[in-house]
Coordinates of C-alpha atoms and ligand atoms in Angstrom, one line a residue:
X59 CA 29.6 27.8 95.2
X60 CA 30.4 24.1 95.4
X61 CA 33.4 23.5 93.1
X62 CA 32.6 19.7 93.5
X63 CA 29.2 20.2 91.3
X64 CA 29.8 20.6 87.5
X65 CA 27.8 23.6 86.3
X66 CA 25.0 23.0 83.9
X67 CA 24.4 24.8 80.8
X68 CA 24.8 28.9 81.7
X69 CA 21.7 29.7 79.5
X70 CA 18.2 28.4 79.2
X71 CA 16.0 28.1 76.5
X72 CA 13.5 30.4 75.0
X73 CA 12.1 29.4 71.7
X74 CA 12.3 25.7 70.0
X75 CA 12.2 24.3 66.7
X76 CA 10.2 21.0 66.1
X77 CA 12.1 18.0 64.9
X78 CA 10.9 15.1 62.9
X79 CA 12.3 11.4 62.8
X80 CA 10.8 9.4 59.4
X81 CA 10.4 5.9 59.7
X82 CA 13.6 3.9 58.6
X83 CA 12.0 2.5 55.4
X84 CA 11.5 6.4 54.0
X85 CA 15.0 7.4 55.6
X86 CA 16.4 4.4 53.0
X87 CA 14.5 5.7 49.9
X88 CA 15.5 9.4 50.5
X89 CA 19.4 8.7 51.4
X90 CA 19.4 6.7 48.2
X91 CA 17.1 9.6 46.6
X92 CA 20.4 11.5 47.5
X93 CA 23.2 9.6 45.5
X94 CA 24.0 8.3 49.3
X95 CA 25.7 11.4 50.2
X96 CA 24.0 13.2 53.3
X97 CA 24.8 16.7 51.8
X98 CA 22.0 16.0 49.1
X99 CA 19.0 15.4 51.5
X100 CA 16.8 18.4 52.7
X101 CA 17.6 19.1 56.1
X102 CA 13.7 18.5 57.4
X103 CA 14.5 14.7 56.5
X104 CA 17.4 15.1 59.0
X105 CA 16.0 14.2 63.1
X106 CA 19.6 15.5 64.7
X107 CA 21.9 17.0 62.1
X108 CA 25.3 16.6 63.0
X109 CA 26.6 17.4 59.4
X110 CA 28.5 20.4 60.4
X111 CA 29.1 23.3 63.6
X112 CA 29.3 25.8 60.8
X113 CA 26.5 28.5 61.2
X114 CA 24.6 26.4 62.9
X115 CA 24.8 27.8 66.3
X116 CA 22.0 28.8 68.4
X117 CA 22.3 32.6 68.4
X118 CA 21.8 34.9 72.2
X119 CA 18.6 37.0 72.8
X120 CA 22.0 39.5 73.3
X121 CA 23.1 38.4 69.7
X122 CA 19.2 38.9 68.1
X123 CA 18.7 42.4 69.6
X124 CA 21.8 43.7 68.4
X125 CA 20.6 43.0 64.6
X126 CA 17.6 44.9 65.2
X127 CA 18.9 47.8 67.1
X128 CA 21.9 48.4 64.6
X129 CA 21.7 50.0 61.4
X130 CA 21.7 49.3 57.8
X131 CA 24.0 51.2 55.4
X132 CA 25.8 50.8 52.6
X133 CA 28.9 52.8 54.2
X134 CA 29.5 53.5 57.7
X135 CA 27.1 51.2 59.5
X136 CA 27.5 51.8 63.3
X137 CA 28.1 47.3 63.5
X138 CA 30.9 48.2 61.7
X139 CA 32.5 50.3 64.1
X140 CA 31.4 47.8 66.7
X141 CA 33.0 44.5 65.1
X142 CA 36.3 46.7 64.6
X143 CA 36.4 47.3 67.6
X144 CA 35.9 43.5 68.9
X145 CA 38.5 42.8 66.8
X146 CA 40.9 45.0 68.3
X147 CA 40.1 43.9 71.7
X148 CA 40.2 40.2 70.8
X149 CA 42.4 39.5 68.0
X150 CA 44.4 42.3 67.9
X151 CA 45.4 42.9 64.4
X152 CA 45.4 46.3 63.2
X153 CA 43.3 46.1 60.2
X154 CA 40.5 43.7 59.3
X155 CA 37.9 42.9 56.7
X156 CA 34.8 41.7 56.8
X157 CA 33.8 38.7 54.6
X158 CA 30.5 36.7 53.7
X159 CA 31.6 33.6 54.9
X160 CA 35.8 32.0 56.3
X161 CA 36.5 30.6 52.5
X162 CA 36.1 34.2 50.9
X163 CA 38.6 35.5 53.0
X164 CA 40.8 32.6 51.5
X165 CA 40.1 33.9 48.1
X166 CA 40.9 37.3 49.1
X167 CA 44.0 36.1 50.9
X168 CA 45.3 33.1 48.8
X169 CA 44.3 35.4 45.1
X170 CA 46.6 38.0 47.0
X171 CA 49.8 36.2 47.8
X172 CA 49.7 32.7 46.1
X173 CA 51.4 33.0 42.8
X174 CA 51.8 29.3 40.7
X175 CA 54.0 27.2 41.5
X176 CA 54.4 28.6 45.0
X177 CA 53.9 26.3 48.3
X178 CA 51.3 26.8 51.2
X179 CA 52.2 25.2 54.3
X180 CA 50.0 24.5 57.3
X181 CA 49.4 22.3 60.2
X182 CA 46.9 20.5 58.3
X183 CA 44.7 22.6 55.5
X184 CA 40.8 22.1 55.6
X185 CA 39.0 21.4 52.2
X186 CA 37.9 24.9 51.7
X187 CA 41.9 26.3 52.1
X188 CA 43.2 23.4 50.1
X189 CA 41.1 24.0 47.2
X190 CA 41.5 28.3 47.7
X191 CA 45.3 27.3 47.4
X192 CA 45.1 25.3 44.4
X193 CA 42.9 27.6 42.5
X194 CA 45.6 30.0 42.3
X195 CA 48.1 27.2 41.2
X196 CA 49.6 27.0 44.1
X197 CA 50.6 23.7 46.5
X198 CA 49.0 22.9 50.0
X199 CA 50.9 21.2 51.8
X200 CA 50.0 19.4 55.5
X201 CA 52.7 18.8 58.1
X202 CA 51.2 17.9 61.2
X203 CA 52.8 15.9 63.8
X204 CA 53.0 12.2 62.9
X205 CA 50.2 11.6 66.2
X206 CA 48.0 13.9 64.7
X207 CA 46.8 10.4 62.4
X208 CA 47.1 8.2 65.1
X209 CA 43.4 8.1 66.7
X210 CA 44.1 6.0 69.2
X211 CA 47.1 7.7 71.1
X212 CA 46.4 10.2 74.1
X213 CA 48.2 12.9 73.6
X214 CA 47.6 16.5 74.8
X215 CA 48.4 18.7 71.1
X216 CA 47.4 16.7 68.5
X217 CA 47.1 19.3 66.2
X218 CA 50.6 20.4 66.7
X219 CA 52.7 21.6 62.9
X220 CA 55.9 19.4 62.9
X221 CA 58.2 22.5 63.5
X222 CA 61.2 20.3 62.0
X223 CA 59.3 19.2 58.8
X224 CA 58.2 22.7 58.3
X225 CA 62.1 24.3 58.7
X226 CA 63.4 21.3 56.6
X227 CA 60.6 22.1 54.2
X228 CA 61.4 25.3 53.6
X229 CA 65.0 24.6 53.4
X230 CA 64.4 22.2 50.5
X231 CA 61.8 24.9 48.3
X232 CA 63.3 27.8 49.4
X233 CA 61.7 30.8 51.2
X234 CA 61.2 33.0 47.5
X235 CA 58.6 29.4 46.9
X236 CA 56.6 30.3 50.3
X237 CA 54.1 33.6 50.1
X238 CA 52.7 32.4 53.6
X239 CA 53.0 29.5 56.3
X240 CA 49.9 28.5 57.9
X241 CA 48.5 27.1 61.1
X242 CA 44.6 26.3 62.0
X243 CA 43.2 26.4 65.1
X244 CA 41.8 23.6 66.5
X245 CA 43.1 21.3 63.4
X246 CA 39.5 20.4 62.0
X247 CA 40.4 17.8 59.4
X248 CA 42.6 15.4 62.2
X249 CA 39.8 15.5 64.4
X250 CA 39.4 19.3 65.8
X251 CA 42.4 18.4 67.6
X252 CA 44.1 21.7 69.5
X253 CA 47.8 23.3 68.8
X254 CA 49.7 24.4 72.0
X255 CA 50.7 28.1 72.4
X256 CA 54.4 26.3 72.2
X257 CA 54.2 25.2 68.9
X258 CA 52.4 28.1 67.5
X259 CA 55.6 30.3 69.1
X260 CA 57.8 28.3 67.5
X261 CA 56.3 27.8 63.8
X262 CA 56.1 32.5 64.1
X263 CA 60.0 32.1 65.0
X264 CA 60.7 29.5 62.1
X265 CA 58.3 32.1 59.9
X266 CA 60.6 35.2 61.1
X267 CA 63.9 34.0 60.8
X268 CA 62.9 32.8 56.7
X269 CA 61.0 35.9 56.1
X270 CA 57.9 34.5 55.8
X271 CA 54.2 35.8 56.6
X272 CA 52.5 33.5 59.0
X273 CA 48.7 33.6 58.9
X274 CA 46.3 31.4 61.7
X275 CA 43.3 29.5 60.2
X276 CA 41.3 31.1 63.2
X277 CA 38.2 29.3 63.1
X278 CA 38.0 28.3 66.3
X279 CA 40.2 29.7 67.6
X280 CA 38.3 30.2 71.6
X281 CA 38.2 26.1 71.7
X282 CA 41.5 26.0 70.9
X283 CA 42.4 29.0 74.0
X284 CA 40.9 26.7 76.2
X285 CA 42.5 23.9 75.5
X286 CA 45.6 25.7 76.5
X287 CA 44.1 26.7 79.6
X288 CA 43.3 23.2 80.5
X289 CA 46.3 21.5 79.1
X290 CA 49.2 24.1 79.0
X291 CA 52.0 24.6 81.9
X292 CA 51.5 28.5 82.5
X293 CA 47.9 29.4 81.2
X294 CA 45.9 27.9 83.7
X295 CA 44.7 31.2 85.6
X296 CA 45.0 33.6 82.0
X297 CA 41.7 34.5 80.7
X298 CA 40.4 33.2 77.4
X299 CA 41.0 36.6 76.0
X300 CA 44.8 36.9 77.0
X301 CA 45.8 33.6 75.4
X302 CA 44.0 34.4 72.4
X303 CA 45.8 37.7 71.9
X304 CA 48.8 36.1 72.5
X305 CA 48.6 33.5 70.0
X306 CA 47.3 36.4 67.1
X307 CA 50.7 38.5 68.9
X308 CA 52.6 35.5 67.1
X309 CA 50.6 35.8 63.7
X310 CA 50.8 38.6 61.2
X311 CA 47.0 37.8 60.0
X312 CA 44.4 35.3 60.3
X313 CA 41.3 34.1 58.3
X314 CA 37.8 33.4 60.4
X315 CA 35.2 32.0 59.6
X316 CA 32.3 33.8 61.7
X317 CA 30.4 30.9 61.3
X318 CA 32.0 28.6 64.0
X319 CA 33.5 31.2 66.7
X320 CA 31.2 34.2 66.4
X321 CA 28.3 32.1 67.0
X322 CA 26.6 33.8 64.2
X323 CA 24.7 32.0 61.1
X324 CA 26.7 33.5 58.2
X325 CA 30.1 35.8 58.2
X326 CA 33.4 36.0 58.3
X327 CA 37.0 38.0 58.3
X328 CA 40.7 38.5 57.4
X329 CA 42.8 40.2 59.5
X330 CA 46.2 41.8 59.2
X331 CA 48.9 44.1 60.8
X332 CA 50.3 44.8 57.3
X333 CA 49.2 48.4 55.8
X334 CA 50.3 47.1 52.3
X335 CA 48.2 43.5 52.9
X336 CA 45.5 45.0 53.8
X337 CA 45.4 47.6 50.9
X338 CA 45.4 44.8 48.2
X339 CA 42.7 42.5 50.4
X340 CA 40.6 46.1 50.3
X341 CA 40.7 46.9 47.0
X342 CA 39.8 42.6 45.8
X343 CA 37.0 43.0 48.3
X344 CA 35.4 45.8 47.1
X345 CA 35.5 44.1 43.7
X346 CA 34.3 40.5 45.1
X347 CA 32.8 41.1 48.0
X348 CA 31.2 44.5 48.7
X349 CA 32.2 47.9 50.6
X350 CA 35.1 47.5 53.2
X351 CA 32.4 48.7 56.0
X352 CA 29.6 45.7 55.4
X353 CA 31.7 43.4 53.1
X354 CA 29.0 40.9 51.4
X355 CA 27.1 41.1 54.5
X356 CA 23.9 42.4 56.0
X357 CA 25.3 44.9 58.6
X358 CA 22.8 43.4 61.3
X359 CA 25.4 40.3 60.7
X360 CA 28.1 42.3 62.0
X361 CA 26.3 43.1 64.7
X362 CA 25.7 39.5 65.6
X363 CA 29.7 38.4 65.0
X364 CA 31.0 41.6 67.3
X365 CA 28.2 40.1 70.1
X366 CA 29.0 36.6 69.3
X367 CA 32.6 36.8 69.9
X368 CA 32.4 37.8 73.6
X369 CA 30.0 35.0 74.3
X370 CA 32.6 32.8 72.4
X371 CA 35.4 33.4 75.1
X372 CA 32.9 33.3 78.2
X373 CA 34.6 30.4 80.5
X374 CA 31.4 28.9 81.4
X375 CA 30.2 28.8 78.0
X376 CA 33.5 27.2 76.6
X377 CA 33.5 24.9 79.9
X378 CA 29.9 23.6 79.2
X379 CA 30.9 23.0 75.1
X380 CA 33.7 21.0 76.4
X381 CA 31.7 18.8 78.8
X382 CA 29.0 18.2 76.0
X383 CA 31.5 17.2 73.8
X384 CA 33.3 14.8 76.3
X385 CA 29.6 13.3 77.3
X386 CA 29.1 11.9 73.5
X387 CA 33.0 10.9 73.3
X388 CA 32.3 8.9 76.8
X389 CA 29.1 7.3 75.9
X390 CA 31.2 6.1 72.7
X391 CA 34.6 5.2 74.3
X392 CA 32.7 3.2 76.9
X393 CA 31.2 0.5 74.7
X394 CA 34.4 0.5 72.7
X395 CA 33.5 2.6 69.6
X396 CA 36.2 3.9 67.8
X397 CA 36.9 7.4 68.5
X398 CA 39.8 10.1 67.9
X399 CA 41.2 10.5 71.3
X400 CA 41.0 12.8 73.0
X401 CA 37.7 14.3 71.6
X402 CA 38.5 17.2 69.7
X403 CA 36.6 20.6 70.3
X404 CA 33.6 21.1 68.5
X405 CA 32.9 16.9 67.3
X406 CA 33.3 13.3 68.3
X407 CA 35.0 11.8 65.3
X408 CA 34.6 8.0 64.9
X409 CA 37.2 6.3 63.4
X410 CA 36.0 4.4 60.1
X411 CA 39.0 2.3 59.5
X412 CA 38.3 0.6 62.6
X413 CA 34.6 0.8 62.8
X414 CA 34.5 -1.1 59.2
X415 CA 38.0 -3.0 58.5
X416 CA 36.5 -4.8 56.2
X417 CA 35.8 -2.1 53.4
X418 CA 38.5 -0.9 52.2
X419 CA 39.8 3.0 51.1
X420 CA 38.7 3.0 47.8
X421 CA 35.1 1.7 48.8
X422 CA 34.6 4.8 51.4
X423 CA 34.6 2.9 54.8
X424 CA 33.4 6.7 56.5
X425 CA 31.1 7.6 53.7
X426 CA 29.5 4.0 54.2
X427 CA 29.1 4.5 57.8
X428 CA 27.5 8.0 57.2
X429 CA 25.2 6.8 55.0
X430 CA 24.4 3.9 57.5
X431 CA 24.0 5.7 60.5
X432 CA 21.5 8.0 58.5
X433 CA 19.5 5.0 57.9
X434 CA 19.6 3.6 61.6
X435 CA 18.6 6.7 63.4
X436 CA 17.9 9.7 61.2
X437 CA 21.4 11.3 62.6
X438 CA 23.3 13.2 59.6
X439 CA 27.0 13.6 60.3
X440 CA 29.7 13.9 57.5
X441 CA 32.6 12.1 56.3
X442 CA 36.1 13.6 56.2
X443 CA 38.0 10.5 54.6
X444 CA 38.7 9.6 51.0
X445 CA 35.4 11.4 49.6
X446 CA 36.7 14.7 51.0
X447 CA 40.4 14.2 51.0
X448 CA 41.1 11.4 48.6
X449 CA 42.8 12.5 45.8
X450 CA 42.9 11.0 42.1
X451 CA 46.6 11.4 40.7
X452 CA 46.4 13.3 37.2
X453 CA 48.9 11.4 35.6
X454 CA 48.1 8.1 36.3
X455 CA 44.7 8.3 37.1
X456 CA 45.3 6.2 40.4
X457 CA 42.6 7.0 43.4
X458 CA 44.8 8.2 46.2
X459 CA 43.2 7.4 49.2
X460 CA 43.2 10.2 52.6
X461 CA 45.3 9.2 55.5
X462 CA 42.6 9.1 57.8
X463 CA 39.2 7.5 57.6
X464 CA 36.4 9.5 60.0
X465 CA 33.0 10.2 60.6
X466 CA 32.9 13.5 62.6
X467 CA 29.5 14.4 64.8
X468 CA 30.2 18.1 64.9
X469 CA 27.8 19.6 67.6
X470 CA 26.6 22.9 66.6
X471 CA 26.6 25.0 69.7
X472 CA 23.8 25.5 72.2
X473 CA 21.9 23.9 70.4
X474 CA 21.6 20.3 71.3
X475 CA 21.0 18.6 74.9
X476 CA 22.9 16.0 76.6
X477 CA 19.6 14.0 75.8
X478 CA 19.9 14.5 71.1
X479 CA 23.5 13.4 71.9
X480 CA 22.3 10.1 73.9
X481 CA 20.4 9.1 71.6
X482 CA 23.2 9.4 68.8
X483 CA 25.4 7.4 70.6
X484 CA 23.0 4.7 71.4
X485 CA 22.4 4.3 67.9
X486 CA 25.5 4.4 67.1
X487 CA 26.7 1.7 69.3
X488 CA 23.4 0.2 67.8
X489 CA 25.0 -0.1 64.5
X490 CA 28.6 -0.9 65.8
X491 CA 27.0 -4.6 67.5
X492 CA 26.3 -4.9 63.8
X493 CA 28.8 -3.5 61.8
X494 CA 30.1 -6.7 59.9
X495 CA 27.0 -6.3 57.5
X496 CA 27.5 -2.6 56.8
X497 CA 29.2 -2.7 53.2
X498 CA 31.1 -0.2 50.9
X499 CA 30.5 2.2 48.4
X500 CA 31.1 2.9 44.8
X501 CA 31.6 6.7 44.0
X502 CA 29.5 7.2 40.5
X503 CA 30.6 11.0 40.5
X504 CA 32.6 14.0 41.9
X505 CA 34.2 17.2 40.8
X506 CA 37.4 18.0 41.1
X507 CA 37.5 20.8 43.9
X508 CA 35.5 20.2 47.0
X509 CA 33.8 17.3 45.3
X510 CA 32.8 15.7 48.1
X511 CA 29.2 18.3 48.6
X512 CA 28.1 16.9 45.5
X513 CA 29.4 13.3 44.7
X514 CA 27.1 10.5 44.3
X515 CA 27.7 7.0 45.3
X516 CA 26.2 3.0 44.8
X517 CA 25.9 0.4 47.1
X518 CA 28.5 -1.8 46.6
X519 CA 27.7 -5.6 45.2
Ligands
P61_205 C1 33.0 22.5 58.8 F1 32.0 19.7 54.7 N1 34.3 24.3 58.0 O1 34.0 22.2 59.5 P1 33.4 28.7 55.7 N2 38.8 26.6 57.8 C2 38.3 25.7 58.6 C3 37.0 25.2 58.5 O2 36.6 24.3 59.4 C4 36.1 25.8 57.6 C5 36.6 26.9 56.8 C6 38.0 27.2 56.9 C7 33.2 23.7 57.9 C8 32.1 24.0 56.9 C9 32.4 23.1 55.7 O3 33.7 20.4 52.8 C10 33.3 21.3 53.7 O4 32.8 29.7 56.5 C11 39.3 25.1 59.6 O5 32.7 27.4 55.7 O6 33.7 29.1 54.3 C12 34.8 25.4 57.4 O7 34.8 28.4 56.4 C13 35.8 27.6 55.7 C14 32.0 21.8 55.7 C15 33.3 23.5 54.8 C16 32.4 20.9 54.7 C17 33.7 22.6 53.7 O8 31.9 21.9 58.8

């Protein structure tokens, strides 16, 4: 084989699924049908939906026969016995449970250990965690690395914990205050940005020595394994598979959402080594969930997560996701869009506040750009600024605006070409010649928790 040639996709296509761009004047009356948030419109008005990589994926021929063949039972489904035993061989923990989807394993987790007025701490908390967290009166609390916000800077680990915050942190609240520390892997809401096997290492130690239970946020977890293969002093010739048991060797438990990393369209799990833990997560699942052996799911999903997970951790398939991804950050970075750099591992996420300058936090500058790049070219991606992460204090009433302002293109996987994604970022870089006349929002409406799925929004003046 000639090392020289970069490898194309290792798989080929066997059925398709017929896409439809409206004209621009209909894509205007339906985004503003929708409040102007892209969550509201039905997903046939959507030519290349970028919205989100969660359950999304393209499942195998492998993955699809494996739900037939398997069976269905309330107790004791043989897809049981086969995701267990992925787990084992994967992850490593010694019990697990499977869920419908990543945020009810927070539930089960967070209902389990988070008592009010406790602190969670993590590299940085998605939405889903951050609002699991507060529902049982507890405190998330993000302390990433001070480059984790700056877009611009190379830097190999942006999604690194700040190991000195987090001792000092604990220090100041004391351990009794801290049911769990946190990590999640890659770091989704700072632009999928990997953790090294370093810093994950040293946030387990900081957990030992204070007697705390570290958990990973696992959700993508085989990105994040090759990132250390590419970028980490030691793990250049370990397999996928060996880094990611050593990083779950550093953990006593994870959360996963199936719906990234097992390549499947629903699921999920929590893992643990703890017999007590996972007694407790047992007996809430049973009650929230379903039985411990199908756990809110149809068994033939099992099947698909336990198949899903090998093809997750293939090199060639984790190669080719990372080349895709880099061929939309490229196209971007080379007629000066603003992205997060380096790309992160499953999106391209477009930096808002210097996209639009000119609107400012409290007018949405990602949401704006959402909306607007809906309207140009029919492409749905979804904001993670102030409309997700923006907070409004409860005192004073003041909007609190996110630290970050960004557009994120997740790419679900194998399901795109090269060709979708070039036509993204030529409308994209469409809309950047233009940007001055792109203008704010006003947000009308949004729940407390996770508001951003169903807020609406006005053009501004
Ligand atoms: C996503 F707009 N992520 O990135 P569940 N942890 C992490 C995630 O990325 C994550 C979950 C836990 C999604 C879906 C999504 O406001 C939003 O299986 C690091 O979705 O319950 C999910 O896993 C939860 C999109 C979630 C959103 C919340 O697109």
């Amino acid at each position: 084989m000639n090392e020289e040639i970069e490898l194309p996709e290792p798989f080929k296509i066997k059925m398709v699924e017929k896409i439809t761009l409206h004209p621009r004047e209909k894509r205007e009356e339906l985004i503003r049908k929708a409040g102007y948030n892209v969550f509201m419109l039905k997903a046939e008005d959507v030519f290349i939906d970028l919205l989100t990589d969660s359950g999304t994926s393209a499942m195998s021929d492998h993955q699809w026969a494996g739900m037939i063949e398997t069976t269905q039972a309330y107790a004791g489904s043989q897809s049981y016995y086969s995701l267990e035993k992925t787990v084992k061989d994967i992850f490593g923990f010694k019990h697990f449970i499977p869920v419908h989807q990543g945020r009810a394993a927070e539930n089960i987790l967070f209902s389990t250990m988070v008592s009010p007025g406790s602190y969670v701490p993590n590299n940085t908390h998605f939405d889903t965690t951050e609002a699991n967290v507060l529902r049982n009166k507890g405190t998330p609390v993000n302390l990433a690395v001070e480059d984790a916000y700056d877009s611009a800077k190379i830097s190999p680990f942006k999604g690194n914990m700040d190991t000195e915050k987090l001792e000092d942190f604990i220090r100041e609240k004391t351990p009794e205050k801290i049911p769990l520390i946190m990590t999640t892997i890659t770091n989704n809401s700072v632009g999928g940005q990997p953790v090294s096997m370093q810093n994950i290492r040293e946030t387990s130690e900081i957990a030992r020595k204070y007697g705390i239970p570290f958990f990973i946020d696992a959700c993508r977890f085989a990105e994040n394994c090759y990132f250390i293969k590419k970028r980490e002093e030691g793990y250049e010739n370990k397999t996928i598979k060996e880094i990611a048991r050593e990083i779950f060797s550093y953990a006593d438990g994870c959360t996963f959402s199936g719906k990234k990393e097992a390549l499947t369209n629903i699921g999920g799990m929590l893992c643990t080594n703890s017999e007590e833990l996972y007694q407790k997560f047992k007996n809430l699942l049973i009650v929230i969930e379903g039985f411990i052996t199908y756990g809110g799911l149809a068994c033939r999903e099992l099947e698909a997560m336990a198949r899903g997970l090998y093809e997750a951790i293939d090199e060639n398939y984790q190669a080719y996701r990372h080349r895709q991804i880099e061929y939309l950050a490229k196209l971007l970075r080379d007629a000066g869009v603003p992205i997060v750099e380096p790309p992160g591992g499953h999106a391209v996420y477009v930096d808002a506040k210097r996209f639009l300058p000119h609107i400012p936090p409290e007018q949405f500058p990602a949401q704006a750009l959402t909306v607007q790049l809906y309207i140009e070219s029919g492409v749905r991606a979804a904001e993670l600024g102030s409309s997700c992460f923006g907070k409004i204090d409860e005192k004073t009433g003041e909007f609190i605006p996110a630290r970050m302002e960004l557009m994120r293109l997740a790419i679900p996987r194998r399901t795109y070409t090269d060709n979708h994604l070039r036509y993204v970022a030529e409308c994209l870089i469409r809309l950047y010649k233009k940007r001055e006349r792109i203008k704010g929002l006003k947000r009308v409406y949004a729940p407390k928790l996770l508001g951003h799925f169903t807020a609406r929004f006005e053009p501004v003046g």
